[in-house]
PDB file of C-alpha atoms in Angstrom:
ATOM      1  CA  UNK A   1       0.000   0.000   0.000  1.00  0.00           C
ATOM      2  CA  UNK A   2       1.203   3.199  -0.567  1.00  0.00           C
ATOM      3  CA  UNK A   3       1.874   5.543   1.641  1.00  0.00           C
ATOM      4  CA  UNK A   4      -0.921   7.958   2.512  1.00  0.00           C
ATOM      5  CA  UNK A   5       1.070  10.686   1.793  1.00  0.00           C
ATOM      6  CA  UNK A   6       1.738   9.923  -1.648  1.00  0.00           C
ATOM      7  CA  UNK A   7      -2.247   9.301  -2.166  1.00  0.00           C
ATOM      8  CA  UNK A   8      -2.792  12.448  -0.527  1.00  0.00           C
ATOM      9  CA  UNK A   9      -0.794  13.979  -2.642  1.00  0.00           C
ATOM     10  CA  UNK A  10      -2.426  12.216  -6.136  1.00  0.00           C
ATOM     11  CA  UNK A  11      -5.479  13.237  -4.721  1.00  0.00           C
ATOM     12  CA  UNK A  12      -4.619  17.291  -4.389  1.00  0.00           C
ATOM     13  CA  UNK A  13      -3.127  17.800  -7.545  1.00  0.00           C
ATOM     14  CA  UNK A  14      -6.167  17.355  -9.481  1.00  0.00           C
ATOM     15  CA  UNK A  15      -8.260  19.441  -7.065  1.00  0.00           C
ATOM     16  CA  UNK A  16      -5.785  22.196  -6.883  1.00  0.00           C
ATOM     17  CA  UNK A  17      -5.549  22.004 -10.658  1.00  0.00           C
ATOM     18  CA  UNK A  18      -9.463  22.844 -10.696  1.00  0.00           C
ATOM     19  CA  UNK A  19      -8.937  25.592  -7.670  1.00  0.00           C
ATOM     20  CA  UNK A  20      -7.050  27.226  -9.841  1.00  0.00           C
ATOM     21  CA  UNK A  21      -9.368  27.727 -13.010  1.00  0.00           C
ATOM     22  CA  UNK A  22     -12.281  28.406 -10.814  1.00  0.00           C
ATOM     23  CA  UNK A  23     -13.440  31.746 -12.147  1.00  0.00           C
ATOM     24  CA  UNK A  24     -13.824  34.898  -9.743  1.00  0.00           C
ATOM     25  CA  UNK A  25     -17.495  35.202  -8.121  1.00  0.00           C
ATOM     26  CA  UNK A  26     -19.768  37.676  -9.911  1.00  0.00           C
ATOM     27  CA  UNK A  27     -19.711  41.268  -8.994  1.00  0.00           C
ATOM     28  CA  UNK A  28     -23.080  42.754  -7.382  1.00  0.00           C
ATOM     29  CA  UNK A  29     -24.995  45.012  -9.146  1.00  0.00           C
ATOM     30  CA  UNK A  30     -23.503  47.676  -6.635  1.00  0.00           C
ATOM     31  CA  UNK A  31     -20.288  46.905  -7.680  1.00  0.00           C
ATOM     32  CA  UNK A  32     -21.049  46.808 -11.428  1.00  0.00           C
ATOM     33  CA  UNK A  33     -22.272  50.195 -10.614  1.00  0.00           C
ATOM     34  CA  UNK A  34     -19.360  51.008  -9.348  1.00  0.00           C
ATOM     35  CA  UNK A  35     -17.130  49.391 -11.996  1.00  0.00           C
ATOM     36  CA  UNK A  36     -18.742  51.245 -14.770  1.00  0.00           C
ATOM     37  CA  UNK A  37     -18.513  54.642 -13.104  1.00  0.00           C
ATOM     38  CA  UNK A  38     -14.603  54.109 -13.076  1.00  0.00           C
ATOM     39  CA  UNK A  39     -11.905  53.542 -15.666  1.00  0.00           C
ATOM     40  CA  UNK A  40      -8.507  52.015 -16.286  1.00  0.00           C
ATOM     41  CA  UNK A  41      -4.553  53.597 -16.179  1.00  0.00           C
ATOM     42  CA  UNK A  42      -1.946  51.810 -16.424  1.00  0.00           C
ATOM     43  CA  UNK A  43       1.128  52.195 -14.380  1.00  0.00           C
ATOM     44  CA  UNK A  44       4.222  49.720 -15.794  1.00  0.00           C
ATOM     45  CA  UNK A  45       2.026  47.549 -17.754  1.00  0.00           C
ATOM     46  CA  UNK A  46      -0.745  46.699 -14.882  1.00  0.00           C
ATOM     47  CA  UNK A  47      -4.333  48.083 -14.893  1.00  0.00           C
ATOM     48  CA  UNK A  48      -4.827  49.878 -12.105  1.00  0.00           C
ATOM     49  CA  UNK A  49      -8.986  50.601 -11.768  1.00  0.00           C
ATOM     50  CA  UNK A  50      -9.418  54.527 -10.371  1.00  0.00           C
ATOM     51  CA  UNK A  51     -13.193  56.638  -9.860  1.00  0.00           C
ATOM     52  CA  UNK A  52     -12.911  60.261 -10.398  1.00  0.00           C
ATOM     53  CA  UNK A  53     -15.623  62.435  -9.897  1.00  0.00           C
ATOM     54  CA  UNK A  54     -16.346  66.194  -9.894  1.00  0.00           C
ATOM     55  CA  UNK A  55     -17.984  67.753  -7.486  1.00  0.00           C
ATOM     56  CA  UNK A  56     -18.220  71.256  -5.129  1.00  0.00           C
ATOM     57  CA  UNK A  57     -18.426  74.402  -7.663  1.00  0.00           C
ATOM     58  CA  UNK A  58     -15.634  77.094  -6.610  1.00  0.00           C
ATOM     59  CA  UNK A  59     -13.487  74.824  -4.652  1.00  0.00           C
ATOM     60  CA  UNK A  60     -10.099  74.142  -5.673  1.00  0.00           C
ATOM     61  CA  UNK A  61      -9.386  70.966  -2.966  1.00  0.00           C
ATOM     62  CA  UNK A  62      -8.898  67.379  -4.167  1.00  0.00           C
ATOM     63  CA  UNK A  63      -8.886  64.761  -2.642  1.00  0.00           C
ATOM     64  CA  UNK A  64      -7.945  60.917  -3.092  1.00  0.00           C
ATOM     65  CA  UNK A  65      -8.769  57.836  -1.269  1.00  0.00           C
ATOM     66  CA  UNK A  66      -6.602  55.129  -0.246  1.00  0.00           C
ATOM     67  CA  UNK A  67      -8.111  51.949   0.990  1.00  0.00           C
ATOM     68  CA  UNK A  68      -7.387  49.798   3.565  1.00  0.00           C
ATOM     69  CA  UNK A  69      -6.669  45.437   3.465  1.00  0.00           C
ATOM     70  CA  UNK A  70      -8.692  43.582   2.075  1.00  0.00           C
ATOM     71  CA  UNK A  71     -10.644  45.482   0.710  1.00  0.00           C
ATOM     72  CA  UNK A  72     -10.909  47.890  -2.666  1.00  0.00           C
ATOM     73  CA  UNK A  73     -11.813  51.407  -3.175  1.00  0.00           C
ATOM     74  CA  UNK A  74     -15.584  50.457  -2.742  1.00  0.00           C
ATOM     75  CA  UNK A  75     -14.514  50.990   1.064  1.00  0.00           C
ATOM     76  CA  UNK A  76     -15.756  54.672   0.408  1.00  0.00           C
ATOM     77  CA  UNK A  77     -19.039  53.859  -1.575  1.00  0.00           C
ATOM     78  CA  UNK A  78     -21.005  55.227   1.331  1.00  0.00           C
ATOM     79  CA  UNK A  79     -19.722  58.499   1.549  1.00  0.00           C
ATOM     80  CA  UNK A  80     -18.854  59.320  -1.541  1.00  0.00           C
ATOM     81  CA  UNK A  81     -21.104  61.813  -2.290  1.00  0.00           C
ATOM     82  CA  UNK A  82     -20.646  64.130   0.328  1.00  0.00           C
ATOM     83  CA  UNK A  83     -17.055  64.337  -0.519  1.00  0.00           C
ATOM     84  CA  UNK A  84     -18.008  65.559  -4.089  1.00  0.00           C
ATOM     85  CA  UNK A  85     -20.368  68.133  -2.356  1.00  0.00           C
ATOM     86  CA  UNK A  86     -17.168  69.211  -0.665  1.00  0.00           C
ATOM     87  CA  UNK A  87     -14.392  68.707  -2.806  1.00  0.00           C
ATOM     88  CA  UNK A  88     -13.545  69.767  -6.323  1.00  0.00           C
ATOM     89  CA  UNK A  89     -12.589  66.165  -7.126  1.00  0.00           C
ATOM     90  CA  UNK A  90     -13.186  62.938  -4.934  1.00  0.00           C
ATOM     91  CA  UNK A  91     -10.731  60.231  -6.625  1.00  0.00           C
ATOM     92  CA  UNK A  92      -9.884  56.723  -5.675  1.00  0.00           C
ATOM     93  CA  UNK A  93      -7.928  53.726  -6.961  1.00  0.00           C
ATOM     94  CA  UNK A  94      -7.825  50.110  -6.102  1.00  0.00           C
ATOM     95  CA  UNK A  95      -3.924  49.124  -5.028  1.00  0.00           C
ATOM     96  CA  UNK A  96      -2.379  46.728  -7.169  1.00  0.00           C
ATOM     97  CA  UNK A  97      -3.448  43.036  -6.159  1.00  0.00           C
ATOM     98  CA  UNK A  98      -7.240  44.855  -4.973  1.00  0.00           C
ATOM     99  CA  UNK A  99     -10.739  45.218  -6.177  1.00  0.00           C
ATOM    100  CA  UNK A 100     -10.790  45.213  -9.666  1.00  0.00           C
ATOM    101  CA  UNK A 101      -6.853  46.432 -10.518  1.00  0.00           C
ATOM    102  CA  UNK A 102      -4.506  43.704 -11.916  1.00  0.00           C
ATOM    103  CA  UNK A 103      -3.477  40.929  -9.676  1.00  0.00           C
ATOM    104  CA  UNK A 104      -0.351  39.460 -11.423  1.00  0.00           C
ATOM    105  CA  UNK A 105       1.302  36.379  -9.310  1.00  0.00           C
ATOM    106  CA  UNK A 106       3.752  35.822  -8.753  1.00  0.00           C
ATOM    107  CA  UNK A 107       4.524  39.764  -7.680  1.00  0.00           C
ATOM    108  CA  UNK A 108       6.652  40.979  -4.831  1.00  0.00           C
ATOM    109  CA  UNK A 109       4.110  43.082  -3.785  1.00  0.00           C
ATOM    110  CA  UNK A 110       5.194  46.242  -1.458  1.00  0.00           C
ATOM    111  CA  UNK A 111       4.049  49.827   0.006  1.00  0.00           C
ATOM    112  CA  UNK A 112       6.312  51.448  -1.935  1.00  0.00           C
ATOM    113  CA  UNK A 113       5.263  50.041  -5.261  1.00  0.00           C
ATOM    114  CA  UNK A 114       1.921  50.969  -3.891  1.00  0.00           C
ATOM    115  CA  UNK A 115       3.024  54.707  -3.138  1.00  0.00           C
ATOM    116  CA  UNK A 116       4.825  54.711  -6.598  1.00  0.00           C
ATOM    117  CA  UNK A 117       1.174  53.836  -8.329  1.00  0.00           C
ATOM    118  CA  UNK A 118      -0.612  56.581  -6.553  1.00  0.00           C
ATOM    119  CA  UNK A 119       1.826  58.880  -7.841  1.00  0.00           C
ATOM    120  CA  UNK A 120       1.699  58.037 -11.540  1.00  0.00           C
ATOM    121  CA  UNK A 121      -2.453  58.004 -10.970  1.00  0.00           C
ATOM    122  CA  UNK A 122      -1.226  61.932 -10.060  1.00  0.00           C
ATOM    123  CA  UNK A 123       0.741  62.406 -12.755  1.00  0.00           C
ATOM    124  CA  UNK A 124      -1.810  60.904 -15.025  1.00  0.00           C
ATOM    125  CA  UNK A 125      -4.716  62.868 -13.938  1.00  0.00           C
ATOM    126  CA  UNK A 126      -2.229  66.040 -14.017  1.00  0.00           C
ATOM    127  CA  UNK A 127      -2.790  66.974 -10.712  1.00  0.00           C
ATOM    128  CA  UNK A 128       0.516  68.524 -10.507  1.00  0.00           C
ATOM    129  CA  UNK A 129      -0.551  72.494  -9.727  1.00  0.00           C
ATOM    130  CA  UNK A 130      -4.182  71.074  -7.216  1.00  0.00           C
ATOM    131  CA  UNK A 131      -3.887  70.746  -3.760  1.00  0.00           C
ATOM    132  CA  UNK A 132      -4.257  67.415  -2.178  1.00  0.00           C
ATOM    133  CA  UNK A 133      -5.904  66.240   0.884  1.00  0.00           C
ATOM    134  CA  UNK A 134      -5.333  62.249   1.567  1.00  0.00           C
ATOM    135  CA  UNK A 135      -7.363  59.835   3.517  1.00  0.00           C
ATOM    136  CA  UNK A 136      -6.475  56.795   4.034  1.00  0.00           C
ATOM    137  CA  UNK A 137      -7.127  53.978   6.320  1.00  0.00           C
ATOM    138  CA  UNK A 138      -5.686  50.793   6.678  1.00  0.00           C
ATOM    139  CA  UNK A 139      -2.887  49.481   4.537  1.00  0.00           C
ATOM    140  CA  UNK A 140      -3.386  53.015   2.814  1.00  0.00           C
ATOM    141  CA  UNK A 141      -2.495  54.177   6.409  1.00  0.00           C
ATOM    142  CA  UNK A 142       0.916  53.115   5.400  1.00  0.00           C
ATOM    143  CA  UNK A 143       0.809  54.323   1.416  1.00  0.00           C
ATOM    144  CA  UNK A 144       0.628  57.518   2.573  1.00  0.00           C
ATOM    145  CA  UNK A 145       2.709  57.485   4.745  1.00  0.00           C
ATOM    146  CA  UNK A 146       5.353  56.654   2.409  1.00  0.00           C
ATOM    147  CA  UNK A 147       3.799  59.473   0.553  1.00  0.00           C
ATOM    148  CA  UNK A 148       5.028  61.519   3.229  1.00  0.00           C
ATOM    149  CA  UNK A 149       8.285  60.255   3.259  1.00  0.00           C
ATOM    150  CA  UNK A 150       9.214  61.044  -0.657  1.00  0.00           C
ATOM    151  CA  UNK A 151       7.622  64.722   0.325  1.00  0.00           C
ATOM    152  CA  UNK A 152      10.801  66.493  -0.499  1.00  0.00           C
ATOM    153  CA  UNK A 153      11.918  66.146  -3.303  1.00  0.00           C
ATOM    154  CA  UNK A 154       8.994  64.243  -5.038  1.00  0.00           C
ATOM    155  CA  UNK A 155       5.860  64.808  -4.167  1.00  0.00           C
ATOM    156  CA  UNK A 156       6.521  68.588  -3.187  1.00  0.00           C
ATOM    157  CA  UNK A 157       6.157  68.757  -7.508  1.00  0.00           C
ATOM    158  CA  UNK A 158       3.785  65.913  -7.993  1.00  0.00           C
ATOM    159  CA  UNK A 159       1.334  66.672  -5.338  1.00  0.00           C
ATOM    160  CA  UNK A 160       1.118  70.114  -4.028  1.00  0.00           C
ATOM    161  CA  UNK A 161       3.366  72.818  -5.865  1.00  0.00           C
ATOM    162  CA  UNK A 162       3.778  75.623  -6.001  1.00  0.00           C
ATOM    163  CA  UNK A 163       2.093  75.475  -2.515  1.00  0.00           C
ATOM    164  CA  UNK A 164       4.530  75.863   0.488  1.00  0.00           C
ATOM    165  CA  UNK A 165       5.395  73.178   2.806  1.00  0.00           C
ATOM    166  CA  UNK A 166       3.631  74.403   5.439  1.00  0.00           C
ATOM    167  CA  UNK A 167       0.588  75.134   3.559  1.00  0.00           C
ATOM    168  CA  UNK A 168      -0.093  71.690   1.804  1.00  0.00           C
ATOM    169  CA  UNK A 169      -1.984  68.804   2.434  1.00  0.00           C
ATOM    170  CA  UNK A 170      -4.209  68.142   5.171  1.00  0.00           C
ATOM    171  CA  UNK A 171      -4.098  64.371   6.029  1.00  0.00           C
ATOM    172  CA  UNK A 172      -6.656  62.474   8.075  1.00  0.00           C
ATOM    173  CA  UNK A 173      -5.819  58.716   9.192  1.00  0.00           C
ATOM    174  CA  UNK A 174      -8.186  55.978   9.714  1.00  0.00           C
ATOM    175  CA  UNK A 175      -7.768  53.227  11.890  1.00  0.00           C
ATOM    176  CA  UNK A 176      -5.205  50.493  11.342  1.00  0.00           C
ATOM    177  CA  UNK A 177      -1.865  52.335  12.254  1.00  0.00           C
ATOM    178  CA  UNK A 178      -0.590  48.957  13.556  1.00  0.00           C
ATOM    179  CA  UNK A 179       3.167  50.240  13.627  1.00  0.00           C
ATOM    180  CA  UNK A 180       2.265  52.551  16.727  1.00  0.00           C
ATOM    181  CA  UNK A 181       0.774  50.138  18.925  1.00  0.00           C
ATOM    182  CA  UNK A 182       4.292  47.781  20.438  1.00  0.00           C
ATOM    183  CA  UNK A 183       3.321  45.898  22.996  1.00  0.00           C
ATOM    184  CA  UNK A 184      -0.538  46.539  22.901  1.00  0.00           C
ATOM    185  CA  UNK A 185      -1.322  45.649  19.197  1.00  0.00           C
ATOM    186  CA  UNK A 186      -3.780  43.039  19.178  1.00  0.00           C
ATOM    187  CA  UNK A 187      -1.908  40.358  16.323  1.00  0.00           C
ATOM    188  CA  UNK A 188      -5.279  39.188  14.989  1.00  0.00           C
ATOM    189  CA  UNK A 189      -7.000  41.166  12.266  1.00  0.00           C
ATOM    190  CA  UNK A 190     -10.674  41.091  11.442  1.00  0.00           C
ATOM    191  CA  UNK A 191     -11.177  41.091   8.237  1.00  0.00           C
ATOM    192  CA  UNK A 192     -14.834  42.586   8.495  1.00  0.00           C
ATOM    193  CA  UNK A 193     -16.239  44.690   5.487  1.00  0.00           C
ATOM    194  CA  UNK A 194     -14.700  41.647   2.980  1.00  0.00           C
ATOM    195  CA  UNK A 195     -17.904  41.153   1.689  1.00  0.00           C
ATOM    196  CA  UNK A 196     -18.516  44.825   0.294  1.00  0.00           C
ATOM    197  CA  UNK A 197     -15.104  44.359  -1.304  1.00  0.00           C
ATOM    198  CA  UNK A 198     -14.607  43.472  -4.876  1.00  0.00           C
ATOM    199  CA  UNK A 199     -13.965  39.939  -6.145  1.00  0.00           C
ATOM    200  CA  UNK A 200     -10.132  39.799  -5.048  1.00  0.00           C
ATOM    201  CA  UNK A 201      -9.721  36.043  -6.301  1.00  0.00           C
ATOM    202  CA  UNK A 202      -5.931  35.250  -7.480  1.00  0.00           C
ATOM    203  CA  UNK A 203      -4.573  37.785  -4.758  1.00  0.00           C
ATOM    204  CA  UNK A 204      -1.095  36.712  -4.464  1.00  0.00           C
ATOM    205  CA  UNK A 205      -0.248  36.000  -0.887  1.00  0.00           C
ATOM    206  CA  UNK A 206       2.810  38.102  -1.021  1.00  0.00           C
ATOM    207  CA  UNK A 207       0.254  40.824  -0.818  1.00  0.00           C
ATOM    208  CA  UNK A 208       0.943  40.342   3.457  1.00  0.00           C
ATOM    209  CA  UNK A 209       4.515  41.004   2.878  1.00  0.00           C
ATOM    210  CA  UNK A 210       3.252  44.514   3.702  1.00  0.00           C
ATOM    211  CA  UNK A 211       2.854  43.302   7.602  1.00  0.00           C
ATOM    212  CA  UNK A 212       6.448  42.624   7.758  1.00  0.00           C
ATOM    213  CA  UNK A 213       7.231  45.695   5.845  1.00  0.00           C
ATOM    214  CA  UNK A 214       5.794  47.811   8.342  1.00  0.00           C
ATOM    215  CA  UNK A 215       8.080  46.305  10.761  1.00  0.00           C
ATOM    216  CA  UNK A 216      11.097  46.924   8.652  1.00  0.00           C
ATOM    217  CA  UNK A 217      10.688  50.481   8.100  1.00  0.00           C
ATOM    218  CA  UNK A 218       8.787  51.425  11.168  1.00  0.00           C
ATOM    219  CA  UNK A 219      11.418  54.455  11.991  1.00  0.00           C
ATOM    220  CA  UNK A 220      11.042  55.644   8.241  1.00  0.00           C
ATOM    221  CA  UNK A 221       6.863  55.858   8.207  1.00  0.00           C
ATOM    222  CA  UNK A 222       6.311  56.944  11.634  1.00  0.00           C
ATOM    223  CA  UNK A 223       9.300  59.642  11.206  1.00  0.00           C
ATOM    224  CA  UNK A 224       7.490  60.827   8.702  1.00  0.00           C
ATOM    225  CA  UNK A 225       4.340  61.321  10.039  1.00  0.00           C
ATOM    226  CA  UNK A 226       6.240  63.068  13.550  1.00  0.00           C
ATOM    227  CA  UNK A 227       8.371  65.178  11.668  1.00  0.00           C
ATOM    228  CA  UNK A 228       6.131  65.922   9.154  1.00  0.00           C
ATOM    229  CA  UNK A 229       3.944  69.865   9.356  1.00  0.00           C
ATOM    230  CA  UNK A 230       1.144  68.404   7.203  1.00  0.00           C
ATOM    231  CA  UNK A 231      -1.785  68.975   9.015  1.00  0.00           C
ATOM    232  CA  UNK A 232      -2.826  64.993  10.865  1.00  0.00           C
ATOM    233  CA  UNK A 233      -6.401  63.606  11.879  1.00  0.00           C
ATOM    234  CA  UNK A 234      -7.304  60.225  13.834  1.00  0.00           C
ATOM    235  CA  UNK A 235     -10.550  58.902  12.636  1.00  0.00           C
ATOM    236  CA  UNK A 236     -11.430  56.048  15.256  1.00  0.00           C
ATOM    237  CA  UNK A 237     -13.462  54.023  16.453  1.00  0.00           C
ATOM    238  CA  UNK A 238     -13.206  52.812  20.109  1.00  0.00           C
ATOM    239  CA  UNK A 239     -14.422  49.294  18.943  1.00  0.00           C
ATOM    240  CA  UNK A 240     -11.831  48.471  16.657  1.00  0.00           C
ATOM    241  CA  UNK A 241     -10.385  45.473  17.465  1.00  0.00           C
ATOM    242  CA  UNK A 242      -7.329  45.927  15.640  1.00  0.00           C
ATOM    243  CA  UNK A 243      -6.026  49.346  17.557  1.00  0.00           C
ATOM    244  CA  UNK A 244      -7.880  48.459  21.107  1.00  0.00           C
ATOM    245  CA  UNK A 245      -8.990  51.006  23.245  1.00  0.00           C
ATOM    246  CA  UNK A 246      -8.052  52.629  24.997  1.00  0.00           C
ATOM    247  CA  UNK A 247      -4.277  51.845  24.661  1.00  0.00           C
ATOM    248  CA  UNK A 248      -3.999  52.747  20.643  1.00  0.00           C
ATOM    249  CA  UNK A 249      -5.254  56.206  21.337  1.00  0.00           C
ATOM    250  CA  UNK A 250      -3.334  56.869  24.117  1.00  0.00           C
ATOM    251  CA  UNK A 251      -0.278  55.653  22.871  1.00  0.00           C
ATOM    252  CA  UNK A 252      -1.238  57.783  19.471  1.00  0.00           C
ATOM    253  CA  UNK A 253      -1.539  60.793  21.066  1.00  0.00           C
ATOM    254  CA  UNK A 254       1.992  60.361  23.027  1.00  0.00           C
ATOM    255  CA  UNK A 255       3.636  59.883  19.696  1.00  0.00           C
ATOM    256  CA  UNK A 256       1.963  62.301  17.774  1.00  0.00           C
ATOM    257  CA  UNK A 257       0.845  64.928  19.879  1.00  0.00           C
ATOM    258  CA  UNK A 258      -0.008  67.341  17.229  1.00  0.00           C
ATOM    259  CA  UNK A 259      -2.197  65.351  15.856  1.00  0.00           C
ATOM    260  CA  UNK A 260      -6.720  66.144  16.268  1.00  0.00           C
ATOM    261  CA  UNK A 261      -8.521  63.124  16.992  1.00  0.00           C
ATOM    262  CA  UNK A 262     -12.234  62.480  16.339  1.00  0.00           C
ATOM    263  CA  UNK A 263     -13.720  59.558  18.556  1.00  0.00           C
ATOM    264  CA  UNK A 264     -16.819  58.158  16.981  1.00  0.00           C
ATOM    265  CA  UNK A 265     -19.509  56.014  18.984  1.00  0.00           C
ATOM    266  CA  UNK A 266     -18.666  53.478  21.249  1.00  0.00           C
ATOM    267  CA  UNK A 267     -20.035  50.871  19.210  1.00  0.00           C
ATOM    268  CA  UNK A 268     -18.005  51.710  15.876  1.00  0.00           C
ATOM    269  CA  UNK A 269     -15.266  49.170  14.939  1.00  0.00           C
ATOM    270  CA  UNK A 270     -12.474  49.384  12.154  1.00  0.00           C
ATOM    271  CA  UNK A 271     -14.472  50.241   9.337  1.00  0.00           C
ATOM    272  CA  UNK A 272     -15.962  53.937  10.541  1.00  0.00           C
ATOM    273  CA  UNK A 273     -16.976  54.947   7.095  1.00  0.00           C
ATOM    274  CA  UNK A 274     -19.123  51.774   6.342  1.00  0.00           C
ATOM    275  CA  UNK A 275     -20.538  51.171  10.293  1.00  0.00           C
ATOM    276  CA  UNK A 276     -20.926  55.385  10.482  1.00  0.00           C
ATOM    277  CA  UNK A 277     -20.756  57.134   7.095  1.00  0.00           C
ATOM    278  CA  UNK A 278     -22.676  59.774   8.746  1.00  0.00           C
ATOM    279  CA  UNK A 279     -20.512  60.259  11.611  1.00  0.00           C
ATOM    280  CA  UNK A 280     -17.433  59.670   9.825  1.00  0.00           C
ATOM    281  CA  UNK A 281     -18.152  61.691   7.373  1.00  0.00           C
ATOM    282  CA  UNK A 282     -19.011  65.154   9.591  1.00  0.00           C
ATOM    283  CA  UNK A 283     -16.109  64.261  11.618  1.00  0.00           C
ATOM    284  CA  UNK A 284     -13.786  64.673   8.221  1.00  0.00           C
ATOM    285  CA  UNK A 285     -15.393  67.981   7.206  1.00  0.00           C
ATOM    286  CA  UNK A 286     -15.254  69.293  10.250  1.00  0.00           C
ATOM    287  CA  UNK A 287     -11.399  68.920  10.543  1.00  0.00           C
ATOM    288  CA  UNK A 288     -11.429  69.733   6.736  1.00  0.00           C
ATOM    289  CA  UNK A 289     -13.042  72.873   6.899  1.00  0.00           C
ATOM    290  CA  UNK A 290     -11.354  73.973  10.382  1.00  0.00           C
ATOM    291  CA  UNK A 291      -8.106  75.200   8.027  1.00  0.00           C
TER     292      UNK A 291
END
């Protein structure tokens, strides 16, 4: 007889070999919504899905969304338009390996590949002489704060010149700032709000390199954000299981003391803008429109 091992093993090859050319579920007609009120750029020969759409008459702001993990741009479906009824332009993109952007495999997937593709979306849009507010949450927590990081020399041209530095973006952080909470971070990750994603089938599992990234260069993204002037705002929401309360937001405001903080209902997790669109969303203006 052989062993099992082997007949496992005869046994998973065919099933893995029809895994593999299972085709992605469906989109919902929400998402087909929001599909087809998107398009396609393409930064080093990937598609990289992006929404961009007009909005407040007389305002000059912009400003672009970066999701969090797992998830896709749809993260902001909810409060989408009463950005545009604030801001001159609300855009968002879905991070390679998300939503409906490539997914190539195998890919050494990383932030600053990440930070590098919201750039060329900037460049493509010409956004080079617009102001730019960024909100992020999530892995797009740590986008931008690469973002920050390439400031000077690169993104003081790509982003917000002519403005001075300590005129330019205003940036507002949702939950999942991981890299600030040592000893208190709770290590396991909800991954609530996966369903109101888009289909992310064939997402290479490199795509959690970014975990050990933030590790790596902790001193280099949370420099930035302390030595940074650009206006900073905490979104949060005292349920979130991933920054508990109340040690994330005490240990947040120790390290970044400058920062505002907005603290939404008790029983608000780590997706604010889907669990309190309302409340999230008058928390951002309000910061927003304090400048």
């Amino acid at each position: 007889m052989k062993e099992w091992w082997v007949q496992v093993g005869l046994l998973g090859v065919p099933l893995l070999a029809v895994y593999l050319h299972i085709p992605p579920p469906q989109p919902s007609p929400p998402l087909r919504s929001w599909r087809a009120s998107g398009t396609f750029f393409t930064y080093k020969d990937q598609n990289i899905f992006y929404r961009d759409s007009g909005g407040a008459v007389g305002s000059s702001d912009v400003v672009i969304l970066l999701h969090g993990f797992p998830t896709s741009s749809y993260d902001w479906s909810k409060i989408w338009e009463g950005l545009t009824q604030r801001f001159h332009r609300v855009i968002a993109l879905d991070f390679l390996g998300f939503g409906f952007s490539d997914k190539p495999r195998p890919h050494r997937y990383s932030i600053f590949e990440q930070a590098s593709v919201v750039e060329g979306l900037a460049r493509h849009l010409g956004l080079q002489h617009h102001r730019i507010n960024l909100l992020a949450h999530d892995y797009g927590d740590t986008v931008a704060q690469e973002l920050l990081h390439r400031f000077f020399p690169v993104l003081k041209t790509l982003f917000f010149h002519p403005l001075p530095k300590n005129s330019l973006s205003k940036l507002p952080f949702l939950p999942g700032l991981e890299q600030f909470s040592g000893p208190t971070r709770n290590p396991r990750r909800r991954n609530s709000g996966t369903s109101l994603a888009a289909p992310s089938a064939g997402v290479s599992v490199s795509v959690l390199q970014y975990i050990n990234q933030r590790k790596q260069h902790r001193d280099r993204w949370v420099g930035a954000l302390v030595s940074s002037s650009v206006p900073l705002h905490l979104i949060y929401g005292p349920l979130d299981p991933v920054n508990p309360h109340p040690e994330f937001l005490q240990h947040y405001k120790k390290v970044l003391p400058m920062s505002t903080v907005s603290v939404l209902d008790d029983h608000i997790s780590h997706y604010p803008q889907l669990e309190d669109p309302m409340g999230f969303l008058n928390s951002y203006l309000n910061f927003i429109n304090s400048f």
